[in-house]
């Protein structure tokens, strides 16, 4: 394969993958291309796409946040639980602040206490789950005011209800922040080589803390918006989100080695998985088949990443002129 073509496919693989999945579902799934179904796909991706924003930034910093699922649930429970007394605006603010506090705790323990992020966020996940069950006593919470739910779910134009528009705005905003600003590019430097970033004058601990705070905020915000659109929240609302967001972030091109990733890529991967789930559901497949399918997609991408890293390591340190000489000899 032409090297230039390979680079184009590699750089934009998630868009090609999304297109292939969409075409396959359009061909094989009855009524897939109806306006109602396509709107449901976009609404379905909006929850996890918002959550994936913060998780992607954490992974770019070469860290991991396993608490996003329970933080999502916390935001959902708080926005519904506080709404009767405080109204939607203040209850949403409390939900987002709760997510920020969870992120701050994670960031301080990882950056300042130097505890591995896997261990920290695993502990936070369990703690927040306990808070959720104490707050809701294990029961679902329901709102009696459906005004916001109706607004969030009613399309402004075909395919685009406010819930989806809000998601797109947040994805594009953070994409620009990371890719086009000096501060945003600092996250990549911290993830690629923390020592070099520190020597270059970056506050590496600050970047890690901010990444976890953003992750907490986006997780709680995603959960809150989802709960507001349903006018209800359950203690298990974010159970499946962790696996979906982790899979989507890796499929979208974010490296677990840090220093590489894209908010837009993660959002496109969430959309791809949502299209896949939707198509399989319409074909009558159960949840276990959906999980298997997403797992296979993730496995293929991980294997591809492993092969690409192997190829990169294979030629690391070799001088280009020597490689050129070897290739010339082999061609004779």
mmCIF file of N, CA and C in Angstrom, residues 22 44 63 74 80 86 96 104 107 140 147 150 158 218 255 257 284 299 309 327-329:
data_model
loop_
_atom_site.group_PDB
_atom_site.id
_atom_site.type_symbol
_atom_site.label_atom_id
_atom_site.label_comp_id
_atom_site.label_asym_id
_atom_site.label_seq_id
_atom_site.Cartn_x
_atom_site.Cartn_y
_atom_site.Cartn_z
ATOM 1 N N UNK A 22 -22.168 2.480 9.090
ATOM 2 C CA UNK A 22 -23.424 3.130 8.703
ATOM 3 C C UNK A 22 -23.975 2.525 7.412
ATOM 4 N N UNK A 44 -28.986 8.895 21.296
ATOM 5 C CA UNK A 44 -28.324 7.829 22.039
ATOM 6 C C UNK A 44 -26.837 8.077 22.230
ATOM 7 N N UNK A 63 -3.246 8.999 31.894
ATOM 8 C CA UNK A 63 -3.898 8.554 33.120
ATOM 9 C C UNK A 63 -5.192 7.838 32.764
ATOM 10 N N UNK A 74 -24.059 9.973 39.594
ATOM 11 C CA UNK A 74 -24.183 10.982 40.654
ATOM 12 C C UNK A 74 -24.795 12.262 40.111
ATOM 13 N N UNK A 80 -31.966 15.380 39.428
ATOM 14 C CA UNK A 80 -33.377 15.025 39.648
ATOM 15 C C UNK A 80 -33.762 15.207 41.121
ATOM 16 N N UNK A 86 -34.998 23.242 44.299
ATOM 17 C CA UNK A 86 -34.153 24.323 43.791
ATOM 18 C C UNK A 86 -34.432 24.718 42.346
ATOM 19 N N UNK A 96 -23.105 19.389 38.471
ATOM 20 C CA UNK A 96 -21.807 19.638 37.817
ATOM 21 C C UNK A 96 -20.716 19.882 38.858
ATOM 22 N N UNK A 104 -11.604 16.676 41.190
ATOM 23 C CA UNK A 104 -10.548 17.322 41.979
ATOM 24 C C UNK A 104 -9.897 16.330 42.935
ATOM 25 N N UNK A 107 -7.708 14.056 40.901
ATOM 26 C CA UNK A 107 -6.519 14.754 40.424
ATOM 27 C C UNK A 107 -5.483 14.985 41.507
ATOM 28 N N UNK A 140 -35.068 4.624 42.238
ATOM 29 C CA UNK A 140 -35.044 5.599 41.148
ATOM 30 C C UNK A 140 -35.691 6.902 41.617
ATOM 31 N N UNK A 147 -41.060 20.053 31.610
ATOM 32 C CA UNK A 147 -40.813 21.148 30.666
ATOM 33 C C UNK A 147 -39.455 21.027 29.996
ATOM 34 N N UNK A 150 -39.193 17.949 27.640
ATOM 35 C CA UNK A 150 -39.834 18.195 26.344
ATOM 36 C C UNK A 150 -38.955 19.061 25.450
ATOM 37 N N UNK A 158 -34.924 18.892 11.821
ATOM 38 C CA UNK A 158 -34.869 17.427 11.736
ATOM 39 C C UNK A 158 -33.501 16.865 12.142
ATOM 40 N N UNK A 218 -17.585 16.700 32.882
ATOM 41 C CA UNK A 218 -18.270 16.189 31.684
ATOM 42 C C UNK A 218 -19.068 14.923 31.991
ATOM 43 N N UNK A 255 -4.287 7.169 22.472
ATOM 44 C CA UNK A 255 -3.327 6.147 22.886
ATOM 45 C C UNK A 255 -3.265 6.033 24.402
ATOM 46 N N UNK A 257 -0.767 5.084 25.845
ATOM 47 C CA UNK A 257 0.590 5.494 26.172
ATOM 48 C C UNK A 257 0.688 7.000 26.378
ATOM 49 N N UNK A 284 -32.921 -7.551 16.176
ATOM 50 C CA UNK A 284 -33.384 -8.487 17.198
ATOM 51 C C UNK A 284 -32.284 -9.072 18.061
ATOM 52 N N UNK A 299 -11.068 -5.028 19.740
ATOM 53 C CA UNK A 299 -9.948 -5.963 19.631
ATOM 54 C C UNK A 299 -9.170 -5.730 18.335
ATOM 55 N N UNK A 309 2.738 0.044 16.692
ATOM 56 C CA UNK A 309 3.793 0.333 17.668
ATOM 57 C C UNK A 309 4.999 -0.584 17.451
ATOM 58 N N UNK A 327 17.473 -0.892 1.197
ATOM 59 C CA UNK A 327 16.398 -1.085 0.223
ATOM 60 C C UNK A 327 16.939 -1.094 -1.203
ATOM 61 N N UNK A 328 17.967 -0.265 -1.487
ATOM 62 C CA UNK A 328 18.575 -0.236 -2.809
ATOM 63 C C UNK A 328 19.286 -1.543 -3.124
ATOM 64 N N UNK A 329 19.961 -2.105 -2.111
ATOM 65 C CA UNK A 329 20.657 -3.378 -2.292
ATOM 66 C C UNK A 329 19.672 -4.510 -2.556
#
